[in-house]
Every structure is written in C-alpha cells, then in structure tokens.
Short mmCIF file of C-alpha atoms and ligand atoms in Angstrom, two decimals:
data_model
loop_
_atom_site.label_atom_id
_atom_site.label_comp_id
_atom_site.label_asym_id
_atom_site.label_seq_id
_atom_site.Cartn_x
_atom_site.Cartn_y
_atom_site.Cartn_z
CA MET A 1 135.87 51.71 165.92
CA SER A 2 136.08 49.60 162.73
CA SER A 3 138.35 50.80 159.94
CA GLY A 4 135.32 50.73 157.59
CA HIS A 5 134.08 54.11 158.75
CA PRO A 6 137.06 56.30 157.81
CA ARG A 7 137.19 54.55 154.40
CA THR A 8 133.48 55.14 153.79
CA SER A 9 133.71 58.82 154.68
CA LYS A 10 136.86 59.17 152.59
CA ASN A 11 135.06 57.60 149.60
CA LEU A 12 132.08 59.87 150.15
CA LEU A 13 134.31 62.92 150.32
CA SER A 14 136.16 62.01 147.15
CA PHE A 15 132.78 61.29 145.42
CA ILE A 16 131.62 64.83 146.32
CA ALA A 17 134.99 66.40 145.42
CA ASP A 18 134.85 64.79 141.95
CA ARG A 19 131.27 66.01 141.34
CA PHE A 20 131.96 69.54 142.59
CA PRO A 21 135.45 70.44 141.35
CA VAL A 22 135.48 73.90 142.96
CA ASP A 23 138.78 74.82 141.28
CA LYS A 24 136.69 75.00 138.07
CA LEU A 25 134.29 77.47 139.62
CA ASN A 26 135.52 80.45 137.64
CA PHE A 27 134.53 82.51 134.65
CA HIS A 28 137.48 81.30 132.59
CA HIS A 29 136.53 77.62 132.89
CA MET A 30 132.73 78.00 132.86
CA VAL A 31 132.40 80.53 130.03
CA GLU A 32 135.59 81.36 128.13
CA GLU A 33 136.91 77.78 127.93
CA LYS A 34 133.59 75.92 127.56
CA ARG A 35 133.15 74.04 124.27
CA VAL A 36 130.19 72.13 122.84
CA PRO A 37 130.87 69.01 120.74
CA ILE A 38 129.50 68.95 117.18
CA HIS A 39 128.03 65.62 116.00
CA ARG A 40 124.73 64.11 114.81
CA MET A 41 123.20 64.29 118.31
CA SER A 42 124.23 67.93 118.97
CA TRP A 43 120.60 69.07 118.80
CA GLY A 44 120.15 67.31 122.14
CA TYR A 45 122.24 70.02 123.80
CA TYR A 46 119.51 72.59 123.12
CA THR A 47 116.70 70.72 124.92
CA GLY A 48 117.72 71.77 128.47
CA GLY A 49 117.91 75.42 127.45
CA LEU A 50 114.44 75.21 125.87
CA THR A 51 113.03 73.75 129.07
CA ALA A 52 114.62 76.65 130.94
CA LEU A 53 112.98 79.11 128.51
CA PHE A 54 109.50 77.66 129.21
CA PHE A 55 110.26 77.80 132.94
CA LEU A 56 111.10 81.51 132.68
CA ILE A 57 107.85 82.12 130.75
CA GLN A 58 105.94 80.34 133.53
CA VAL A 59 107.54 82.54 136.18
CA VAL A 60 106.80 85.81 134.38
CA THR A 61 103.24 84.98 133.23
CA GLY A 62 102.46 83.40 136.62
CA LEU A 63 103.44 86.62 138.40
CA PHE A 64 101.06 88.59 136.15
CA LEU A 65 98.23 86.12 136.85
CA LEU A 66 98.78 86.61 140.59
CA PHE A 67 97.71 90.24 140.26
CA TYR A 68 94.11 89.17 139.62
CA TYR A 69 93.68 85.53 140.65
CA GLN A 70 91.69 84.92 143.86
CA PRO A 71 92.39 81.62 145.63
CA THR A 72 88.91 81.10 147.15
CA VAL A 73 86.24 78.64 146.09
CA SER A 74 83.72 81.50 145.69
CA ASP A 75 85.97 83.71 143.56
CA ALA A 76 88.62 81.55 141.87
CA ASN A 77 86.54 80.76 138.79
CA ILE A 78 85.16 84.28 138.48
CA SER A 79 88.64 85.80 138.80
CA VAL A 80 89.93 83.52 136.04
CA GLU A 81 86.97 84.51 133.84
CA PHE A 82 87.72 88.14 134.65
CA ILE A 83 91.36 87.72 133.61
CA SER A 84 90.29 86.07 130.33
CA HIS A 85 87.60 88.58 129.31
CA HIS A 86 88.10 91.89 131.11
CA VAL A 87 91.80 92.41 131.81
CA ALA A 88 93.81 93.94 128.94
CA GLY A 89 96.15 91.20 127.69
CA GLY A 90 94.73 88.81 130.33
CA ALA A 91 93.67 86.14 127.86
CA LEU A 92 97.09 86.22 126.22
CA ILE A 93 98.92 85.86 129.53
CA ARG A 94 96.65 83.03 130.66
CA ASN A 95 97.01 81.21 127.33
CA MET A 96 100.76 81.62 127.43
CA HIS A 97 100.91 80.22 130.96
CA ALA A 98 98.83 77.22 130.00
CA TRP A 99 100.47 76.49 126.61
CA SER A 100 103.94 77.00 128.05
CA SER A 101 103.23 74.61 130.94
CA SER A 102 102.53 71.86 128.42
CA CYS A 103 105.62 72.85 126.41
CA MET A 104 107.79 72.77 129.55
CA ILE A 105 106.67 69.25 130.41
CA PHE A 106 107.11 68.14 126.80
CA SER A 107 110.61 69.58 126.50
CA ALA A 108 111.67 68.30 129.95
CA ILE A 109 110.67 64.77 128.82
CA VAL A 110 112.54 65.17 125.50
CA HIS A 111 115.55 66.53 127.47
CA LEU A 112 115.50 63.48 129.75
CA LEU A 113 115.29 61.11 126.79
CA THR A 114 118.13 62.81 124.90
CA ALA A 115 120.33 63.07 128.02
CA PHE A 116 119.68 59.31 128.48
CA ALA A 117 120.39 58.42 124.84
CA MET A 118 123.60 60.49 124.92
CA LYS A 119 124.70 58.86 128.21
CA ALA A 120 125.00 62.33 129.72
CA PHE A 121 124.27 60.78 133.15
CA ASP A 122 127.66 59.02 133.19
CA LYS A 123 130.32 59.83 135.82
CA PRO A 124 130.80 62.68 136.91
CA ARG A 125 127.27 63.82 135.96
CA GLU A 126 125.28 61.62 138.37
CA ILE A 127 124.10 64.62 140.41
CA THR A 128 123.13 66.51 137.24
CA TRP A 129 120.96 63.50 136.30
CA ILE A 130 119.37 62.95 139.74
CA SER A 131 118.60 66.66 140.13
CA GLY A 132 117.07 66.43 136.62
CA VAL A 133 114.76 63.57 137.62
CA LEU A 134 113.63 65.63 140.63
CA LEU A 135 113.08 68.65 138.35
CA LEU A 136 110.84 66.57 136.12
CA LEU A 137 108.80 65.34 139.10
CA ILE A 138 108.43 68.93 140.32
CA THR A 139 107.34 70.01 136.83
CA PHE A 140 104.58 67.35 136.93
CA ALA A 141 103.61 68.58 140.41
CA PHE A 142 103.29 72.11 139.02
CA GLY A 143 100.90 70.76 136.38
CA PHE A 144 98.83 68.82 138.92
CA THR A 145 98.50 71.70 141.40
CA GLY A 146 97.92 74.34 138.68
CA TYR A 147 95.09 72.32 137.10
CA LEU A 148 92.89 72.81 140.19
CA LEU A 149 93.27 76.60 140.44
CA PRO A 150 90.54 77.68 137.93
CA TRP A 151 88.08 75.71 140.10
CA ASN A 152 85.94 74.43 137.23
CA GLN A 153 84.21 71.07 136.76
CA ILE A 154 87.08 69.29 135.06
CA ALA A 155 89.68 70.73 137.45
CA VAL A 156 87.98 69.78 140.69
CA ASN A 157 86.71 66.39 139.51
CA ALA A 158 90.05 65.37 138.01
CA THR A 159 91.83 66.42 141.20
CA LYS A 160 89.38 64.31 143.23
CA VAL A 161 90.35 61.29 141.12
CA GLY A 162 94.05 62.12 141.59
CA LEU A 163 93.70 62.45 145.36
CA GLN A 164 91.66 59.22 145.51
CA SER A 165 94.52 57.41 143.76
CA VAL A 166 96.85 58.62 146.51
CA GLU A 167 94.59 57.05 149.11
CA ASP A 168 94.22 53.85 147.04
CA LEU A 169 97.94 53.29 147.45
CA SER A 170 97.13 51.74 150.85
CA GLN A 171 95.97 48.59 148.99
CA CYS A 172 99.55 48.06 147.90
CA LEU A 173 101.24 48.56 151.26
CA PRO A 174 101.88 46.21 154.18
CA PRO A 175 99.35 46.68 157.07
CA PHE A 176 101.71 48.76 159.24
CA LEU A 177 102.10 51.36 156.46
CA ALA A 178 98.53 51.17 155.12
CA GLY A 179 97.43 54.32 156.99
CA LEU A 180 100.10 56.48 155.37
CA PRO A 181 98.38 57.23 152.02
CA ARG A 182 95.30 58.47 153.86
CA VAL A 183 97.44 60.87 155.93
CA LEU A 184 99.07 62.05 152.70
CA ARG A 185 95.71 62.60 151.02
CA GLU A 186 94.42 64.47 154.04
CA THR A 187 97.52 66.63 154.07
CA PHE A 188 96.98 67.64 150.45
CA GLN A 189 93.21 67.90 150.76
CA GLY A 190 93.11 69.71 154.11
CA GLU A 191 89.51 68.74 154.92
CA ALA A 192 87.02 65.87 154.64
CA SER A 193 86.09 66.59 151.02
CA ILE A 194 87.72 68.77 148.43
CA GLY A 195 87.06 72.46 149.24
CA GLN A 196 88.59 75.75 150.38
CA SER A 197 91.47 74.17 152.33
CA THR A 198 92.37 72.03 149.32
CA LEU A 199 92.42 75.10 147.06
CA GLY A 200 94.51 77.03 149.61
CA ARG A 201 97.04 74.23 149.91
CA PHE A 202 97.33 73.64 146.15
CA TYR A 203 97.75 77.38 145.69
CA ALA A 204 100.51 77.50 148.36
CA MET A 205 102.28 74.57 146.70
CA HIS A 206 101.91 76.06 143.21
CA ILE A 207 103.14 79.55 143.99
CA VAL A 208 105.54 79.10 146.92
CA LEU A 209 106.69 75.57 147.75
CA LEU A 210 107.25 74.22 144.24
CA PRO A 211 108.89 77.44 142.93
CA LEU A 212 111.33 77.37 145.91
CA ALA A 213 112.09 73.73 145.25
CA ILE A 214 112.53 74.13 141.50
CA ALA A 215 114.68 77.27 141.87
CA SER A 216 117.12 75.57 144.24
CA LEU A 217 117.28 72.34 142.25
CA LEU A 218 117.69 74.21 138.98
CA GLY A 219 120.57 76.13 140.58
CA LEU A 220 122.27 72.85 141.51
CA HIS A 221 121.50 71.34 138.08
CA LEU A 222 123.01 74.26 136.18
CA LEU A 223 126.00 74.52 138.52
CA CYS A 224 126.83 70.87 137.78
CA VAL A 225 126.37 71.47 134.02
CA GLN A 226 128.75 74.41 134.07
CA LEU A 227 131.36 72.70 136.25
CA HIS A 228 131.55 69.60 134.07
CA GLY A 229 130.95 71.14 130.65
CA MET A 230 128.97 69.27 127.98
CA SER A 231 129.25 65.49 127.83
CA LYS A 232 130.66 64.02 124.63
CA GLY A 233 127.24 62.63 123.60
CA VAL A 234 128.31 59.93 121.09
CA ASP A 235 130.40 56.75 121.40
CA LYS A 236 132.92 57.77 118.72
CA GLU A 237 134.33 61.00 120.05
CA THR A 238 134.65 63.75 117.42
CA ASP A 239 137.32 66.40 117.52
CA LYS A 240 134.83 68.94 116.13
CA SER A 241 133.45 71.37 118.64
CA GLU A 242 132.41 75.03 118.96
CA ARG A 243 132.92 77.60 121.65
CA PHE A 244 129.98 77.91 124.03
CA PHE A 245 130.43 81.68 124.10
CA PRO A 246 129.59 83.35 121.73
CA PHE A 247 128.64 80.67 119.15
CA PHE A 248 126.51 78.10 120.98
CA ILE A 249 124.81 80.65 123.22
CA PHE A 250 123.94 82.74 120.15
CA LYS A 251 122.21 79.78 118.49
CA ASP A 252 120.54 78.96 121.81
CA LEU A 253 119.11 82.50 122.01
CA PHE A 254 118.07 82.39 118.36
CA ILE A 255 116.08 79.20 118.99
CA TRP A 256 114.58 80.81 122.12
CA ALA A 257 113.42 83.78 120.02
CA ILE A 258 111.78 81.57 117.37
CA VAL A 259 110.09 79.36 119.97
CA PHE A 260 108.91 82.36 121.95
CA LEU A 261 107.39 83.89 118.81
CA GLY A 262 105.65 80.58 118.01
CA LEU A 263 104.23 80.34 121.52
CA PHE A 264 103.14 83.98 121.46
CA THR A 265 101.33 83.50 118.15
CA VAL A 266 99.60 80.31 119.28
CA SER A 267 98.58 81.99 122.55
CA ILE A 268 96.99 84.90 120.64
CA CYS A 269 95.16 82.63 118.19
CA VAL A 270 94.20 79.49 120.12
CA PRO A 271 92.76 79.54 123.65
CA PHE A 272 94.29 76.50 125.35
CA ASP A 273 90.87 75.39 126.62
CA SER A 274 89.21 75.46 123.19
CA PHE A 275 89.61 71.66 123.04
CA LEU A 276 87.33 71.11 126.03
CA PRO A 277 83.51 71.16 125.90
CA TYR A 278 81.89 74.02 127.83
CA PRO A 279 80.23 71.91 130.61
CA LEU A 280 83.72 70.86 131.79
CA LEU A 281 84.75 74.51 132.07
CA ALA A 282 81.67 75.64 133.99
CA PRO A 283 82.30 76.62 137.65
CA TYR A 284 82.50 73.60 139.95
CA ASP A 285 79.13 72.70 141.44
CA PRO A 286 79.43 70.29 144.40
CA LEU A 287 75.74 69.30 144.10
CA ALA A 288 75.76 68.51 140.38
CA ALA A 289 76.48 65.06 138.95
CA THR A 290 80.04 64.55 137.70
CA PRO A 291 79.99 65.52 134.02
CA PRO A 292 81.28 62.90 131.55
CA GLY A 293 84.72 63.39 129.98
CA ILE A 294 86.70 64.04 133.16
CA LYS A 295 90.38 63.39 132.41
CA PRO A 296 93.75 64.60 133.65
CA GLU A 297 95.99 66.76 131.39
CA TRP A 298 97.48 65.00 128.36
CA TYR A 299 100.87 64.58 130.09
CA PHE A 300 99.37 62.16 132.59
CA TYR A 301 97.80 59.93 129.90
CA PHE A 302 100.82 57.60 129.86
CA VAL A 303 99.82 56.44 133.35
CA TYR A 304 96.06 57.31 133.25
CA TYR A 305 95.10 54.99 130.38
CA PRO A 306 97.07 51.99 131.69
CA LEU A 307 95.27 52.58 135.01
CA GLU A 308 91.97 52.10 133.17
CA MET A 309 93.13 48.76 131.77
CA LEU A 310 95.32 47.12 134.40
CA PRO A 311 94.81 46.43 138.13
CA PHE A 312 95.92 49.37 140.33
CA PRO A 313 98.65 47.43 142.23
CA VAL A 314 100.26 46.46 138.90
CA ILE A 315 100.51 50.11 137.87
CA VAL A 316 101.87 51.07 141.30
CA ALA A 317 104.51 48.36 141.08
CA LEU A 318 105.49 49.41 137.54
CA SER A 319 105.68 53.08 138.53
CA ASN A 320 107.91 52.25 141.50
CA ILE A 321 110.20 50.24 139.29
CA LEU A 322 110.34 53.12 136.76
CA MET A 323 111.18 55.59 139.55
CA ALA A 324 113.92 53.35 140.95
CA VAL A 325 115.41 52.84 137.46
CA LEU A 326 115.33 56.60 136.76
CA PHE A 327 117.09 57.50 140.01
CA LEU A 328 119.65 54.70 139.64
CA THR A 329 120.21 55.17 135.89
CA PRO A 330 123.87 56.34 136.27
CA TRP A 331 124.73 53.07 138.03
CA ILE A 332 122.36 50.64 136.21
CA PHE A 333 123.45 51.76 132.73
CA LYS A 334 127.10 52.47 133.55
CA GLY A 335 128.44 49.86 131.10
CA THR A 336 125.69 50.18 128.47
CA SER A 337 126.61 51.40 124.98
CA ARG A 338 124.98 54.54 123.59
CA ARG A 339 123.50 52.41 120.80
CA THR A 340 121.51 50.36 123.34
CA LEU A 341 120.58 53.51 125.27
CA GLN A 342 119.25 55.05 122.05
CA THR A 343 117.12 51.98 121.38
CA LEU A 344 115.70 52.13 124.91
CA ALA A 345 115.02 55.89 124.59
CA LEU A 346 113.28 55.33 121.23
CA SER A 347 111.10 52.54 122.70
CA ALA A 348 110.11 54.81 125.60
CA THR A 349 109.30 57.60 123.11
CA ALA A 350 107.13 55.22 121.04
CA TYR A 351 105.25 54.15 124.18
CA LEU A 352 104.65 57.77 125.26
CA ILE A 353 103.44 58.82 121.81
CA VAL A 354 101.12 55.82 121.35
CA MET A 355 99.62 56.07 124.87
CA THR A 356 99.15 59.84 124.64
CA LEU A 357 97.62 59.92 121.19
CA PHE A 358 95.75 56.61 121.05
CA GLY A 359 95.32 55.64 124.72
CA GLU A 360 91.53 56.20 124.60
CA GLN A 361 91.12 53.95 121.53
CA ILE A 362 93.32 51.29 123.11
CA VAL A 363 91.15 51.32 126.27
CA HIS A 364 87.97 50.97 124.15
CA PHE A 365 89.54 48.11 122.23
CA VAL A 366 90.72 46.24 125.37
CA LYS A 367 87.59 46.98 127.43
CA PRO A 368 84.76 47.50 124.90
C1 HEM B 401 113.00 72.02 134.78
C2 HEM B 401 113.61 71.11 134.08
C3 HEM B 401 115.02 71.21 133.52
C4 HEM B 401 115.76 72.28 133.12
C5 HEM B 401 115.29 73.75 133.09
C6 HEM B 401 117.06 71.81 132.68
C7 HEM B 401 118.05 72.60 132.17
C8 HEM B 401 119.26 72.14 131.67
C9 HEM B 401 120.23 72.89 130.89
C10 HEM B 401 120.07 74.36 130.52
C11 HEM B 401 121.26 72.09 130.57
C12 HEM B 401 122.51 72.43 129.67
C13 HEM B 401 122.13 72.27 128.21
C14 HEM B 401 121.78 70.84 127.79
O1 HEM B 401 122.59 69.91 127.91
O2 HEM B 401 120.64 70.66 127.33
C15 HEM B 401 121.00 70.79 131.14
C16 HEM B 401 121.86 69.71 131.06
C17 HEM B 401 121.55 68.43 131.58
N1 HEM B 401 120.35 68.03 132.10
FE1 HEM B 401 118.76 69.24 132.49
N2 HEM B 401 117.10 70.45 132.85
C18 HEM B 401 115.88 70.05 133.34
C19 HEM B 401 115.48 68.74 133.60
C20 HEM B 401 116.30 67.63 133.40
C21 HEM B 401 115.86 66.27 133.47
C22 HEM B 401 114.40 65.83 133.66
C23 HEM B 401 116.97 65.48 133.28
C24 HEM B 401 117.06 63.98 133.28
C25 HEM B 401 116.76 63.24 134.28
C26 HEM B 401 118.10 66.34 133.10
C27 HEM B 401 119.42 65.91 132.92
C28 HEM B 401 120.47 66.68 132.42
C29 HEM B 401 121.79 66.22 132.15
C30 HEM B 401 122.36 64.82 132.42
C31 HEM B 401 122.49 67.32 131.60
C32 HEM B 401 123.96 67.33 131.13
C33 HEM B 401 124.00 67.24 129.63
C34 HEM B 401 125.38 67.11 129.06
O3 HEM B 401 126.37 67.36 129.75
O4 HEM B 401 125.48 66.71 127.88
N3 HEM B 401 117.67 67.63 133.14
N4 HEM B 401 119.77 70.84 131.80
#
C-alpha cells in the first residue's frame, strides 16, 4: 500500500477535528462565553437569525394549512379557497405563509451576501458555508414546490415551464447523459403530463422531504455556528464586543418581535395574491388556452429574465459556474481581502435588484 493513503486519511481526520471541536460542545463555551464583535458590519450577524424566524413561521403556519388543504387536483383549489374565505383566521394564516416564504428567501439571500462580504466562510467555517448554500437551494425548492399546491392557472402553467426547463437540460449534455434530464422530469412529474401524480409528489416534497432535509441541515449549520462562535467580520479586528447572552440574544429577539409584527400587519391588510390578475388565480383548466402573464415567483426572476434573452445553454453554463463558485467559495476566496469581497457582494446585489425590478423592461428593450 502506498504511504499516500494514511496521510490522506490523517489530513481528512484533522480537517474534521478542526471543524468539529467537540471539546467546545458545552454550555459554558457555546452560551456563557460566546461574544459578538461590534463594528460597522455587525448588523450582518442578525440576518441568519431573521432567516430562522421566517423558517419557524413557515413551519407553524404550514401545519395549520395542513388541517384543511387537500392535495388532489379536484379539491386543491377549492380547499385553498375554503381556507381563504370560510375558515376563521384562514386568510391570515395563508397570507402569512406566502409573505413569509418570500421574506425567508429574501433574508437567506441577504444572509449569504453578508456572510460572503464579511468572509465568514473562512477556515474553520467551510462547513457552515456549504451547509448554508444547501439551505438556500432547499429554500428555493420549497418555493418551487409550494407554488404548485393551490392548483390555479399560474401555478400549474409556471410549473410546466419549470419542468420543461429540466428536460431542456439534455441539449447541454453529452449524448451518453442526454437521457438523464427526461428521467428527472418524469420523476418529478410522475406521469405523461402534469396531473395528480405531480401534485402528490410536489406535496410530498413540500411537506416531508424538504422539511426533513432543511431540519437536519439547519441543525448542522447552527451546531457549526455555536462551536466556532461569530467570525470577526472586518479586516481590522476591533476589541469591542458584547456578550451573546443576554445582550445580543435580547436584541435578536427584539428584532424578531418587530419583524413579526410587521409581517402580521401586512398579512392582515394585503392578500399576497392581490398583485395577480384574477384569470391567473382561477382553477387550472387543462383544456383552456394558457393565459398570458405566466411567470415564476419574483425570486426566480434573476434567472428567468436572462433565460428570455440569452440562449438556454449559455444560462445553464453560467448557472453551473455560479454553483461551483458558491460551493468552492471558502477555497476560491481564501486570500481575498474583505474589501474586494464587499465589492463583489455589492455587484451581485445590484444585479439581483436590477433583474428583479426591471427585468421585464430590459427584455422588452433587448427583444422589442
Ligand atoms: C434556511 C436558511 C438559513 C438559516 C435559517 C441560517 C441561520 C443562521 C444563523 C442563526 C446564524 C448565526 C447568526 C448569523 O451569523 O447571522 C448563521 C450563521 C452563518 N450562516 Fe446561515 N442560515 C441560513 C442560510 C445560510 C446561507 C444561504 C449561507 C451562505 C451560503 C449561510 C452561511 C452562514 C455563515 C458562514 C455563518 C457564520 C457567520 C459568522 O460566524 O459570522 N447561511 N446562519
């Protein structure tokens, strides 16, 4: 046997031991001793907690929705209508679930960008970062699968487009892999065209598979955060810091209370679907023509509008590069200064804002 093997496994073991310092797995280190640095980027430390708040709201409101929701093509839409108009507090719970889903995606993206700008992915936090990237992908998957459940025109037609894009991936693969996207699409879709099996599978993913995946990953993510404490966040280390317990956690909870109140008020006053024209919210009719205005949720615009303008393989290649960069961030940006990271994070933010708010106008301008 070559001497390479023992060295590789020794390196792997010491990598794991450094990322999971079990001697720090105690109340004293994780709560009593924990301190949070104070500097101009300190607000970034609240973004993960906010994402966790929205996740908790999703769990609680989702459980209430389960009492009445029926996952069948004949009853899904009616049951959702019933929740909105005939169940006491039903409209509020449904609005909270929908508004909070958007908030969760928004705050997870802000959390990723701040963690990036603060170089919080740096050694020994690689696993915190990678589990974070997976959490974000799962959060998007929650959005995609949840969108179909009300079984209305926009939901079913937008999901069809999404599933078609999965199959279109075969154009970008070498011949021996070209059949894979179709298998993937069939696995999600469950039958020849979108129908009961699709709804059943999306429902299973939305209420069982994805929650199991997110709960375990979130456990890993938070364990890593507690074991390593907060990262320093800025290049010039400050000696100012505050105790996590009780000071930081108190502010955290205060922000949670304000945000919860805001969400509650918005959910009482503004139905989340009031921005969509009625025909898109009518029950799905397989025989009717596809109504105009079918679009995914706003958080997919950053990839949806470029898809309208650029060839599909270009978008696939760019998305793959983005994924690879996100997963390898701790190694790619190891030696990069926080100043450069902040500039990159700000450029990404500018792109996301412009594409989300003005993507439609840009498409009209480029392709009149
Ligand atoms: C469901 C989504 C997520 C939840 C609920 C969540 C939750 C949290 C919480 C509560 C913290 C500690 C407080 C803080 O630093 O903000 C944290 C830290 C962290 N998160 Fe997340 N997170 C999520 C997604 C992500 C994503 C998408 C990334 C980036 C890829 C990420 C990367 C990190 C990193 C690197 C830290 C350590 C920060 C530090 O030490 O300064 N997380 N997360």
